[in-house]
């Protein structure tokens, strides 16, 4: 894998600051926000300067019961090609449930939810990752996520889950140390134990982010400064293996550029200090078999002769590129072992995920074995996340509703699951307000109605004078 260095998550709100910030080796962009034919000018300028851009997907749902959507995979591949990226990343999570496998309505979570650490879930995830690897032009890395809730009946630890995943598929890992801290606070899991068990040499890069604690629950907000506890986990990881790249994530509440620069400096210094006595970074493509759980990162990796011949040196960049290809990575270790059909496992996983998601977004009973209080916290967090994202894709709504927006949307979200994406969600919310007579102020009702009429069509509205006049006439007639 390519050495990346120190980077930051590129967001439109801080695009200018990122361009002017010294010491930025690479950036990560949310893949779903990248339109291959119309790249943001800031990303184009960064690419022209030689800054690597890695697309980071959030909607594929590799941990879901369904096989990955071909259209979403094609979009992800197009983003990779447009950005000239050396790899692409996604999450070990599910983001939707229901549908054909459960003969129930398809529900969207609007956020990343944890998969159960069971053999069924692992089998399904491995097959989904192989499907994605086949469809993508560069290596894939997957990220461990933060969780507010725990699945009952889990069979293996997070470190063991990641070890087996990398061993069976050859996939690279994006380790988020902030998420390890979140799971430590919320689920009582030991970050050091997870690092002991996971295959550190499979790490593609590392995420670092901030959050906050409320009522004993850690919220991975990406809107606060990186706390010392997260830097301590980064130090522990870096003392085991030097990560090829480390990236600061910030999605909300952006501070001044100088503060971001200070956080990047702290991250860089943490890695440098901890890596002084560490062997080469986890990027050598010819060493792909994960180390045994519990082994030290400094121990040499010795492949079993019965499984594969001793790897040879890669003499040039072309050969290294070939060795690092998705096909080559899947061939490592036990990745090509035949496996039985995952259909029964998919059915069981689909039922479990649909029951959980329905409880979170549709108010159905809490599934057996779950902590009802934690599910309530998660449900509120999902509703708040929906409100925040809808406010970004439809900023006119919070501008019109002002202080009433968030309370109204959260109340709507608790009884109206998202089924068609955030833009559809914004339209449905506005329709809910209008049809339910919830807008008492005539001016507010008129403005929301005008907004809904202008955006509810199947295509962008024409700006031709005749078309604009027709829309204005329609609004007058409707108000009568």
Short mmCIF file of C-alpha atoms in Angstrom, two decimals:
data_model
loop_
_atom_site.label_atom_id
_atom_site.label_comp_id
_atom_site.label_asym_id
_atom_site.label_seq_id
_atom_site.Cartn_x
_atom_site.Cartn_y
_atom_site.Cartn_z
CA UNK A 1 0.00 0.00 0.00
CA UNK A 2 1.10 3.55 -0.69
CA UNK A 3 2.63 5.63 2.12
CA UNK A 4 0.10 8.38 2.78
CA UNK A 5 1.51 10.42 5.66
CA UNK A 6 -0.63 12.86 7.63
CA UNK A 7 -3.96 14.00 6.24
CA UNK A 8 -7.32 15.55 6.98
CA UNK A 9 -10.88 14.88 5.93
CA UNK A 10 -11.75 17.26 3.10
CA UNK A 11 -15.09 19.01 3.59
CA UNK A 12 -16.49 21.93 1.55
CA UNK A 13 -16.70 24.09 4.68
CA UNK A 14 -12.93 23.90 5.24
CA UNK A 15 -11.77 23.47 1.64
CA UNK A 16 -9.87 26.77 1.54
CA UNK A 17 -8.25 26.10 4.91
CA UNK A 18 -7.12 22.65 3.83
CA UNK A 19 -5.58 24.01 0.63
CA UNK A 20 -3.57 26.55 2.59
CA UNK A 21 -2.55 24.29 5.45
CA UNK A 22 1.13 23.24 5.52
CA UNK A 23 2.09 19.60 5.97
CA UNK A 24 -1.05 18.06 4.44
CA UNK A 25 0.10 14.95 2.58
CA UNK A 26 -3.33 13.64 1.60
CA UNK A 27 -7.05 14.13 2.08
CA UNK A 28 -10.11 11.93 2.30
CA UNK A 29 -13.40 12.90 0.63
CA UNK A 30 -16.85 11.39 1.24
CA UNK A 31 -17.38 9.32 -1.89
CA UNK A 32 -21.11 10.02 -2.12
CA UNK A 33 -20.35 13.75 -2.32
CA UNK A 34 -18.01 13.32 -5.29
CA UNK A 35 -19.52 13.76 -8.76
CA UNK A 36 -16.89 12.36 -11.16
CA UNK A 37 -17.82 14.73 -13.97
CA UNK A 38 -17.89 17.81 -11.74
CA UNK A 39 -15.16 17.53 -9.13
CA UNK A 40 -14.94 20.40 -6.63
CA UNK A 41 -12.31 22.87 -7.78
CA UNK A 42 -10.53 22.57 -4.45
CA UNK A 43 -10.02 18.83 -4.93
CA UNK A 44 -8.83 19.42 -8.48
CA UNK A 45 -6.22 21.91 -7.26
CA UNK A 46 -5.06 19.54 -4.54
CA UNK A 47 -4.70 16.73 -7.07
CA UNK A 48 -2.69 19.01 -9.38
CA UNK A 49 -0.32 19.68 -6.47
CA UNK A 50 0.20 15.95 -6.03
CA UNK A 51 -1.96 15.57 -2.92
CA UNK A 52 -3.52 12.10 -2.77
CA UNK A 53 -7.32 12.00 -2.48
CA UNK A 54 -8.98 8.87 -1.08
CA UNK A 55 -12.77 8.39 -1.50
CA UNK A 56 -14.46 7.23 1.70
CA UNK A 57 -17.85 5.55 1.21
CA UNK A 58 -20.64 5.67 3.77
CA UNK A 59 -23.69 4.12 2.07
CA UNK A 60 -22.63 0.74 0.68
CA UNK A 61 -23.70 -1.20 3.77
CA UNK A 62 -21.19 -4.04 3.43
CA UNK A 63 -22.31 -5.45 6.78
CA UNK A 64 -25.94 -5.69 5.69
CA UNK A 65 -27.73 -8.91 4.80
CA UNK A 66 -28.15 -7.97 1.13
CA UNK A 67 -25.37 -8.21 -1.42
CA UNK A 68 -23.81 -4.86 -2.36
CA UNK A 69 -25.79 -2.79 -4.82
CA UNK A 70 -24.18 -2.81 -8.27
CA UNK A 71 -25.07 0.81 -8.91
CA UNK A 72 -23.45 1.99 -5.68
CA UNK A 73 -20.34 -0.06 -6.47
CA UNK A 74 -20.18 1.50 -9.94
CA UNK A 75 -20.47 4.98 -8.43
CA UNK A 76 -17.68 4.20 -5.97
CA UNK A 77 -15.47 2.91 -8.78
CA UNK A 78 -16.17 6.05 -10.82
CA UNK A 79 -15.13 8.24 -7.88
CA UNK A 80 -11.87 6.28 -7.60
CA UNK A 81 -11.12 6.75 -11.30
CA UNK A 82 -11.97 10.46 -11.25
CA UNK A 83 -9.71 11.13 -8.27
CA UNK A 84 -6.87 8.84 -9.35
CA UNK A 85 -6.96 7.23 -5.91
CA UNK A 86 -4.62 4.41 -4.81
CA UNK A 87 -7.34 2.81 -2.65
CA UNK A 88 -10.94 3.23 -1.55
CA UNK A 89 -12.52 2.77 1.88
CA UNK A 90 -15.88 1.84 3.39
CA UNK A 91 -17.28 0.69 6.74
CA UNK A 92 -17.99 -2.55 8.55
CA UNK A 93 -21.60 -1.59 9.14
CA UNK A 94 -25.16 -1.95 7.97
CA UNK A 95 -27.16 1.11 6.92
CA UNK A 96 -30.47 -0.39 5.78
CA UNK A 97 -32.60 -3.46 6.50
CA UNK A 98 -35.84 -5.09 5.46
CA UNK A 99 -36.88 -5.58 1.87
CA UNK A 100 -37.14 -8.84 -0.04
CA UNK A 101 -35.24 -11.02 2.43
CA UNK A 102 -37.74 -10.23 5.19
CA UNK A 103 -40.83 -9.43 3.09
CA UNK A 104 -41.04 -6.10 4.92
CA UNK A 105 -40.57 -2.43 3.98
CA UNK A 106 -36.99 -1.39 3.29
CA UNK A 107 -35.78 0.92 6.05
CA UNK A 108 -32.80 3.28 5.92
CA UNK A 109 -30.85 3.98 9.10
CA UNK A 110 -29.32 7.21 7.83
CA UNK A 111 -26.18 6.30 9.74
CA UNK A 112 -23.72 3.46 10.37
CA UNK A 113 -24.93 0.66 12.65
CA UNK A 114 -22.82 -2.18 14.07
CA UNK A 115 -22.99 -5.72 12.73
CA UNK A 116 -23.22 -8.55 15.26
CA UNK A 117 -19.88 -10.25 15.83
CA UNK A 118 -21.17 -13.68 14.91
CA UNK A 119 -20.10 -16.32 12.42
CA UNK A 120 -23.21 -15.64 10.32
CA UNK A 121 -22.44 -11.94 10.08
CA UNK A 122 -18.77 -12.65 9.33
CA UNK A 123 -19.64 -15.07 6.52
CA UNK A 124 -21.99 -12.54 4.92
CA UNK A 125 -19.53 -9.68 5.33
CA UNK A 126 -16.70 -11.69 3.75
CA UNK A 127 -18.79 -12.50 0.68
CA UNK A 128 -19.96 -8.89 0.38
CA UNK A 129 -16.38 -7.66 0.56
CA UNK A 130 -15.28 -10.10 -2.15
CA UNK A 131 -18.10 -8.82 -4.37
CA UNK A 132 -16.97 -5.25 -3.76
CA UNK A 133 -13.32 -6.10 -4.39
CA UNK A 134 -14.23 -7.60 -7.76
CA UNK A 135 -16.07 -4.42 -8.75
CA UNK A 136 -13.48 -1.87 -7.62
CA UNK A 137 -10.34 -0.93 -9.58
CA UNK A 138 -8.12 -0.43 -6.50
CA UNK A 139 -7.66 -2.15 -3.13
CA UNK A 140 -10.46 -1.81 -0.60
CA UNK A 141 -10.00 -1.02 3.10
CA UNK A 142 -12.83 -1.26 5.63
CA UNK A 143 -13.28 0.66 8.89
CA UNK A 144 -14.30 -0.44 12.35
CA UNK A 145 -17.19 1.73 13.55
CA UNK A 146 -18.28 3.29 16.83
CA UNK A 147 -21.32 1.83 18.57
CA UNK A 148 -23.76 2.93 21.23
CA UNK A 149 -25.33 -0.51 21.48
CA UNK A 150 -24.20 -4.13 21.80
CA UNK A 151 -25.73 -7.12 20.08
CA UNK A 152 -26.76 -9.99 22.36
CA UNK A 153 -25.12 -13.34 21.77
CA UNK A 154 -21.93 -12.10 20.12
CA UNK A 155 -19.46 -14.93 19.56
CA UNK A 156 -16.10 -13.23 18.98
CA UNK A 157 -14.27 -10.06 19.96
CA UNK A 158 -13.74 -7.09 17.66
CA UNK A 159 -10.06 -7.91 17.22
CA UNK A 160 -10.80 -11.53 16.32
CA UNK A 161 -13.55 -10.42 13.96
CA UNK A 162 -11.15 -8.10 12.10
CA UNK A 163 -8.41 -10.73 12.10
CA UNK A 164 -10.67 -13.34 10.48
CA UNK A 165 -12.05 -10.79 8.03
CA UNK A 166 -8.59 -9.81 6.78
CA UNK A 167 -7.43 -13.43 6.74
CA UNK A 168 -10.35 -14.65 4.66
CA UNK A 169 -10.59 -11.79 2.15
CA UNK A 170 -7.21 -10.04 2.04
CA UNK A 171 -9.03 -6.76 2.66
CA UNK A 172 -7.07 -3.91 4.20
CA UNK A 173 -8.17 -2.28 7.44
CA UNK A 174 -8.92 1.34 8.24
CA UNK A 175 -8.57 1.47 12.01
CA UNK A 176 -10.41 4.32 13.71
CA UNK A 177 -8.82 4.78 17.13
CA UNK A 178 -11.61 7.17 18.15
CA UNK A 179 -14.07 4.35 17.55
CA UNK A 180 -12.00 2.03 19.71
CA UNK A 181 -12.27 4.64 22.47
CA UNK A 182 -16.03 4.95 21.89
CA UNK A 183 -16.48 1.19 22.23
CA UNK A 184 -14.36 1.25 25.37
CA UNK A 185 -16.67 3.78 27.04
CA UNK A 186 -19.97 2.46 25.67
CA UNK A 187 -19.35 -1.29 25.59
CA UNK A 188 -16.55 -1.81 28.09
CA UNK A 189 -14.14 -3.13 25.43
CA UNK A 190 -10.40 -2.83 26.00
CA UNK A 191 -8.66 -0.96 23.12
CA UNK A 192 -5.32 -2.59 23.94
CA UNK A 193 -6.88 -6.06 23.70
CA UNK A 194 -8.38 -5.18 20.32
CA UNK A 195 -4.97 -4.01 19.10
CA UNK A 196 -3.40 -7.22 20.46
CA UNK A 197 -5.75 -9.31 18.36
CA UNK A 198 -6.08 -7.45 15.08
CA UNK A 199 -3.63 -7.91 12.15
CA UNK A 200 -1.76 -4.62 12.40
CA UNK A 201 0.23 -5.23 9.21
CA UNK A 202 -3.06 -5.17 7.27
CA UNK A 203 -3.69 -1.53 8.25
CA UNK A 204 -4.12 0.84 5.31
CA UNK A 205 -4.42 3.95 7.47
CA UNK A 206 -5.83 5.28 10.72
CA UNK A 207 -8.65 7.69 11.60
CA UNK A 208 -8.47 10.08 14.54
CA UNK A 209 -11.45 12.16 15.71
CA UNK A 210 -13.06 13.83 18.69
CA UNK A 211 -16.35 13.41 20.49
CA UNK A 212 -18.04 14.07 23.82
CA UNK A 213 -19.43 12.16 26.78
CA UNK A 214 -22.95 12.67 28.11
CA UNK A 215 -24.59 10.61 30.86
CA UNK A 216 -21.90 7.95 30.61
CA UNK A 217 -22.27 7.56 26.83
CA UNK A 218 -19.54 8.61 24.41
CA UNK A 219 -20.80 10.22 21.21
CA UNK A 220 -18.41 10.02 18.26
CA UNK A 221 -19.42 13.45 16.99
CA UNK A 222 -16.47 14.42 14.77
CA UNK A 223 -17.29 17.92 16.00
CA UNK A 224 -14.97 18.27 18.97
CA UNK A 225 -11.24 18.32 19.63
CA UNK A 226 -9.37 15.02 19.77
CA UNK A 227 -9.16 14.02 23.46
CA UNK A 228 -5.99 12.70 25.13
CA UNK A 229 -7.55 9.23 25.48
CA UNK A 230 -7.82 8.88 21.70
CA UNK A 231 -4.24 10.07 21.20
CA UNK A 232 -3.15 7.46 23.76
CA UNK A 233 -4.73 4.69 21.67
CA UNK A 234 -3.04 6.12 18.57
CA UNK A 235 0.26 5.99 20.45
CA UNK A 236 -0.35 2.37 21.46
CA UNK A 237 -1.11 1.39 17.88
CA UNK A 238 1.91 3.29 16.52
CA UNK A 239 4.18 1.55 19.03
CA UNK A 240 3.21 -1.76 17.41
CA UNK A 241 3.41 -0.76 13.75
CA UNK A 242 3.95 2.53 11.95
CA UNK A 243 0.69 3.22 10.11
CA UNK A 244 1.04 4.15 6.41
CA UNK A 245 -1.28 7.10 6.98
CA UNK A 246 -3.12 8.93 9.75
CA UNK A 247 -6.08 11.24 9.11
CA UNK A 248 -7.96 13.78 11.23
CA UNK A 249 -11.74 13.69 10.79
CA UNK A 250 -13.88 16.77 11.45
CA UNK A 251 -17.44 17.00 10.13
CA UNK A 252 -19.13 19.75 12.18
CA UNK A 253 -18.36 22.75 14.37
CA UNK A 254 -15.19 23.54 12.43
CA UNK A 255 -12.59 25.49 14.43
CA UNK A 256 -10.15 28.06 13.08
CA UNK A 257 -7.52 26.69 10.68
CA UNK A 258 -4.83 27.27 13.32
CA UNK A 259 -6.63 24.92 15.71
CA UNK A 260 -6.91 22.22 13.04
CA UNK A 261 -3.21 22.66 12.35
CA UNK A 262 -2.44 22.20 16.05
CA UNK A 263 -4.44 18.98 16.15
CA UNK A 264 -2.59 17.68 13.10
CA UNK A 265 0.71 18.53 14.76
CA UNK A 266 -0.30 16.64 17.91
CA UNK A 267 -1.29 13.63 15.80
CA UNK A 268 1.96 13.72 13.83
CA UNK A 269 4.06 14.02 16.98
CA UNK A 270 2.18 11.18 18.67
CA UNK A 271 2.93 8.84 15.78
CA UNK A 272 6.56 9.91 15.50
CA UNK A 273 7.26 9.51 19.20
CA UNK A 274 5.61 6.10 19.44
CA UNK A 275 7.13 4.77 16.21
CA UNK A 276 10.80 5.37 17.05
CA UNK A 277 11.57 1.71 17.77
CA UNK A 278 9.03 0.17 15.40
CA UNK A 279 9.83 -1.88 12.31
CA UNK A 280 8.70 -0.63 8.84
CA UNK A 281 5.12 0.52 8.45
CA UNK A 282 2.19 -1.74 7.63
CA UNK A 283 2.31 -1.26 3.90
CA UNK A 284 4.45 -4.05 2.44
CA UNK A 285 2.14 -5.86 0.00
CA UNK A 286 4.20 -9.04 -0.01
CA UNK A 287 3.51 -9.63 3.71
CA UNK A 288 -0.24 -10.05 3.76
CA UNK A 289 -1.02 -12.87 6.18
CA UNK A 290 -2.26 -11.41 9.48
CA UNK A 291 -0.18 -12.06 12.56
CA UNK A 292 -1.54 -14.53 15.07
CA UNK A 293 -3.90 -13.05 17.61
CA UNK A 294 -1.94 -11.80 20.57
CA UNK A 295 1.44 -11.83 18.79
CA UNK A 296 3.65 -8.77 18.97
CA UNK A 297 3.70 -6.49 15.93
CA UNK A 298 7.48 -6.62 15.96
CA UNK A 299 7.55 -10.39 15.56
CA UNK A 300 8.44 -11.57 12.06
CA UNK A 301 5.55 -12.85 9.96
CA UNK A 302 6.36 -16.38 8.81
CA UNK A 303 3.87 -17.88 6.37
CA UNK A 304 3.08 -21.56 6.71
CA UNK A 305 4.82 -23.52 3.94
CA UNK A 306 1.79 -25.75 3.52
CA UNK A 307 -0.36 -22.76 2.51
CA UNK A 308 1.89 -20.64 0.33
CA UNK A 309 5.52 -20.41 -0.83
CA UNK A 310 7.82 -17.88 0.79
CA UNK A 311 7.16 -14.44 -0.73
CA UNK A 312 9.84 -12.96 -2.94
CA UNK A 313 11.03 -9.38 -3.14
CA UNK A 314 9.12 -7.02 -5.43
CA UNK A 315 11.82 -5.41 -7.63
CA UNK A 316 10.00 -2.41 -9.07
CA UNK A 317 6.95 -0.18 -8.77
CA UNK A 318 5.02 -1.95 -11.51
CA UNK A 319 5.40 -5.30 -9.78
CA UNK A 320 4.52 -3.72 -6.44
CA UNK A 321 1.37 -2.26 -7.95
CA UNK A 322 0.41 -5.66 -9.32
CA UNK A 323 1.05 -7.30 -5.97
CA UNK A 324 -1.13 -4.72 -4.26
CA UNK A 325 -4.04 -5.18 -6.66
CA UNK A 326 -7.38 -6.37 -5.29
CA UNK A 327 -6.97 -9.78 -6.92
CA UNK A 328 -3.53 -10.28 -5.41
CA UNK A 329 -4.70 -9.24 -1.95
CA UNK A 330 -7.66 -11.62 -2.07
CA UNK A 331 -5.29 -14.44 -3.01
CA UNK A 332 -3.31 -14.00 0.20
CA UNK A 333 -3.64 -16.44 3.05
CA UNK A 334 -6.94 -18.28 3.02
CA UNK A 335 -8.85 -15.74 0.92
CA UNK A 336 -9.66 -18.14 -1.90
CA UNK A 337 -10.91 -20.98 0.28
CA UNK A 338 -14.24 -22.28 -0.94
CA UNK A 339 -17.19 -21.46 1.27
CA UNK A 340 -20.76 -22.77 1.37
CA UNK A 341 -23.72 -20.66 0.33
CA UNK A 342 -24.37 -17.71 2.61
CA UNK A 343 -28.10 -17.63 1.83
CA UNK A 344 -29.23 -19.17 5.16
CA UNK A 345 -26.90 -16.85 7.08
CA UNK A 346 -28.21 -13.88 5.08
CA UNK A 347 -31.78 -14.81 5.99
CA UNK A 348 -31.00 -15.01 9.71
CA UNK A 349 -28.99 -11.78 9.63
CA UNK A 350 -31.70 -9.98 7.66
CA UNK A 351 -34.37 -10.81 10.24
CA UNK A 352 -32.16 -9.70 13.13
CA UNK A 353 -31.11 -6.43 11.49
CA UNK A 354 -34.65 -5.60 10.37
CA UNK A 355 -35.98 -6.10 13.91
CA UNK A 356 -33.27 -3.85 15.36
CA UNK A 357 -33.61 -1.09 12.77
CA UNK A 358 -37.40 -1.11 13.02
CA UNK A 359 -37.12 -0.61 16.78
CA UNK A 360 -34.72 2.28 16.24
CA UNK A 361 -36.54 4.20 13.51
CA UNK A 362 -40.15 2.97 13.53
CA UNK A 363 -40.87 2.55 17.23
CA UNK A 364 -41.49 -1.21 17.18
CA UNK A 365 -40.71 -3.26 20.33
CA UNK A 366 -37.11 -3.68 21.45
CA UNK A 367 -35.77 -7.05 20.21
CA UNK A 368 -35.01 -9.61 22.91
CA UNK A 369 -31.61 -9.25 24.55
CA UNK A 370 -31.01 -5.58 23.74
CA UNK A 371 -30.67 -2.82 26.32
CA UNK A 372 -33.81 -0.73 25.90
CA UNK A 373 -32.23 2.38 27.40
CA UNK A 374 -29.27 2.22 25.02
CA UNK A 375 -31.60 1.67 22.06
CA UNK A 376 -33.46 4.82 23.04
CA UNK A 377 -30.17 6.74 23.09
CA UNK A 378 -29.29 5.31 19.66
CA UNK A 379 -32.75 6.16 18.28
CA UNK A 380 -32.38 9.77 19.42
CA UNK A 381 -28.91 9.93 17.91
CA UNK A 382 -30.20 8.62 14.56
CA UNK A 383 -33.03 11.16 14.54
CA UNK A 384 -30.58 13.97 15.36
CA UNK A 385 -28.23 12.81 12.61
CA UNK A 386 -31.11 12.83 10.11
CA UNK A 387 -32.03 16.35 11.17
CA UNK A 388 -28.45 17.54 10.69
CA UNK A 389 -28.04 16.00 7.24
CA UNK A 390 -31.44 17.17 5.99
CA UNK A 391 -30.49 20.66 7.13
CA UNK A 392 -27.45 20.42 4.85
CA UNK A 393 -29.21 19.05 1.75
CA UNK A 394 -32.21 21.36 2.22
CA UNK A 395 -30.86 24.41 4.10
CA UNK A 396 -33.97 26.43 3.27
CA UNK A 397 -36.05 24.40 5.76
CA UNK A 398 -34.13 25.42 8.92
CA UNK A 399 -33.95 28.95 7.52
CA UNK A 400 -37.76 29.05 7.22
CA UNK A 401 -38.59 27.21 10.44
CA UNK A 402 -35.75 28.75 12.48
CA UNK A 403 -35.68 27.38 16.07
CA UNK A 404 -38.70 25.14 15.43
CA UNK A 405 -36.89 23.10 12.76
CA UNK A 406 -34.96 20.62 14.88
CA UNK A 407 -37.74 19.84 17.36
CA UNK A 408 -40.24 19.38 14.52
CA UNK A 409 -37.92 17.17 12.50
CA UNK A 410 -36.91 14.93 15.41
CA UNK A 411 -40.59 14.41 16.29
CA UNK A 412 -41.28 13.55 12.65
CA UNK A 413 -38.30 11.17 12.44
CA UNK A 414 -39.41 9.08 15.42
CA UNK A 415 -42.56 7.97 13.60
CA UNK A 416 -41.49 8.24 9.95
CA UNK A 417 -38.61 5.95 8.92
CA UNK A 418 -36.40 7.13 6.08
CA UNK A 419 -36.96 5.05 2.95
CA UNK A 420 -35.54 7.03 0.04
CA UNK A 421 -32.47 9.04 0.96
CA UNK A 422 -32.03 12.45 2.53
CA UNK A 423 -33.47 14.59 -0.28
CA UNK A 424 -36.62 12.47 -0.30
CA UNK A 425 -36.62 12.74 3.49
CA UNK A 426 -36.61 16.54 3.29
CA UNK A 427 -39.57 16.53 0.89
CA UNK A 428 -41.50 14.05 3.04
CA UNK A 429 -40.87 16.16 6.15
CA UNK A 430 -42.18 19.30 4.45
CA UNK A 431 -45.24 17.40 3.19
CA UNK A 432 -45.81 16.06 6.71
CA UNK A 433 -45.83 19.61 8.09
CA UNK A 434 -48.17 20.90 5.39
CA UNK A 435 -50.70 18.08 5.36
CA UNK A 436 -50.79 17.79 9.12
CA UNK A 437 -51.63 21.45 9.63
CA UNK A 438 -48.57 21.87 11.84
CA UNK A 439 -47.60 25.30 10.49
CA UNK A 440 -49.77 27.91 12.16
CA UNK A 441 -47.95 30.97 10.82
CA UNK A 442 -49.38 31.74 7.33
CA UNK A 443 -46.08 33.14 6.05
CA UNK A 444 -44.13 30.07 7.20
CA UNK A 445 -46.76 27.77 5.67
CA UNK A 446 -46.58 29.65 2.35
CA UNK A 447 -42.77 29.51 2.23
CA UNK A 448 -42.66 25.78 3.04
CA UNK A 449 -45.36 25.14 0.43
CA UNK A 450 -43.44 27.12 -2.21
CA UNK A 451 -40.27 25.22 -1.34
CA UNK A 452 -42.01 21.84 -1.65
CA UNK A 453 -43.64 22.74 -4.97
CA UNK A 454 -40.35 23.86 -6.47
CA UNK A 455 -38.44 20.74 -5.45
CA UNK A 456 -40.92 17.89 -5.68
CA UNK A 457 -40.60 17.45 -9.45
CA UNK A 458 -38.60 14.64 -11.09
CA UNK A 459 -35.93 16.96 -12.56
CA UNK A 460 -34.27 20.31 -11.78
CA UNK A 461 -36.59 23.21 -12.49
CA UNK A 462 -36.11 25.18 -15.69
CA UNK A 463 -35.03 28.79 -15.20
CA UNK A 464 -36.58 29.90 -18.50
CA UNK A 465 -38.76 33.02 -17.90
CA UNK A 466 -41.89 31.27 -19.18
CA UNK A 467 -41.35 28.31 -16.84
CA UNK A 468 -40.75 30.59 -13.87
CA UNK A 469 -43.94 32.54 -14.68
CA UNK A 470 -45.92 29.29 -14.88
CA UNK A 471 -44.64 28.21 -11.45
CA UNK A 472 -45.51 31.57 -9.93
CA UNK A 473 -49.02 31.36 -11.40
CA UNK A 474 -49.42 27.83 -10.03
CA UNK A 475 -48.44 28.97 -6.54
CA UNK A 476 -50.99 31.80 -6.63
CA UNK A 477 -53.74 29.45 -7.76
CA UNK A 478 -52.85 26.88 -5.10
CA UNK A 479 -52.95 29.49 -2.36
CA UNK A 480 -56.48 30.41 -3.43
#
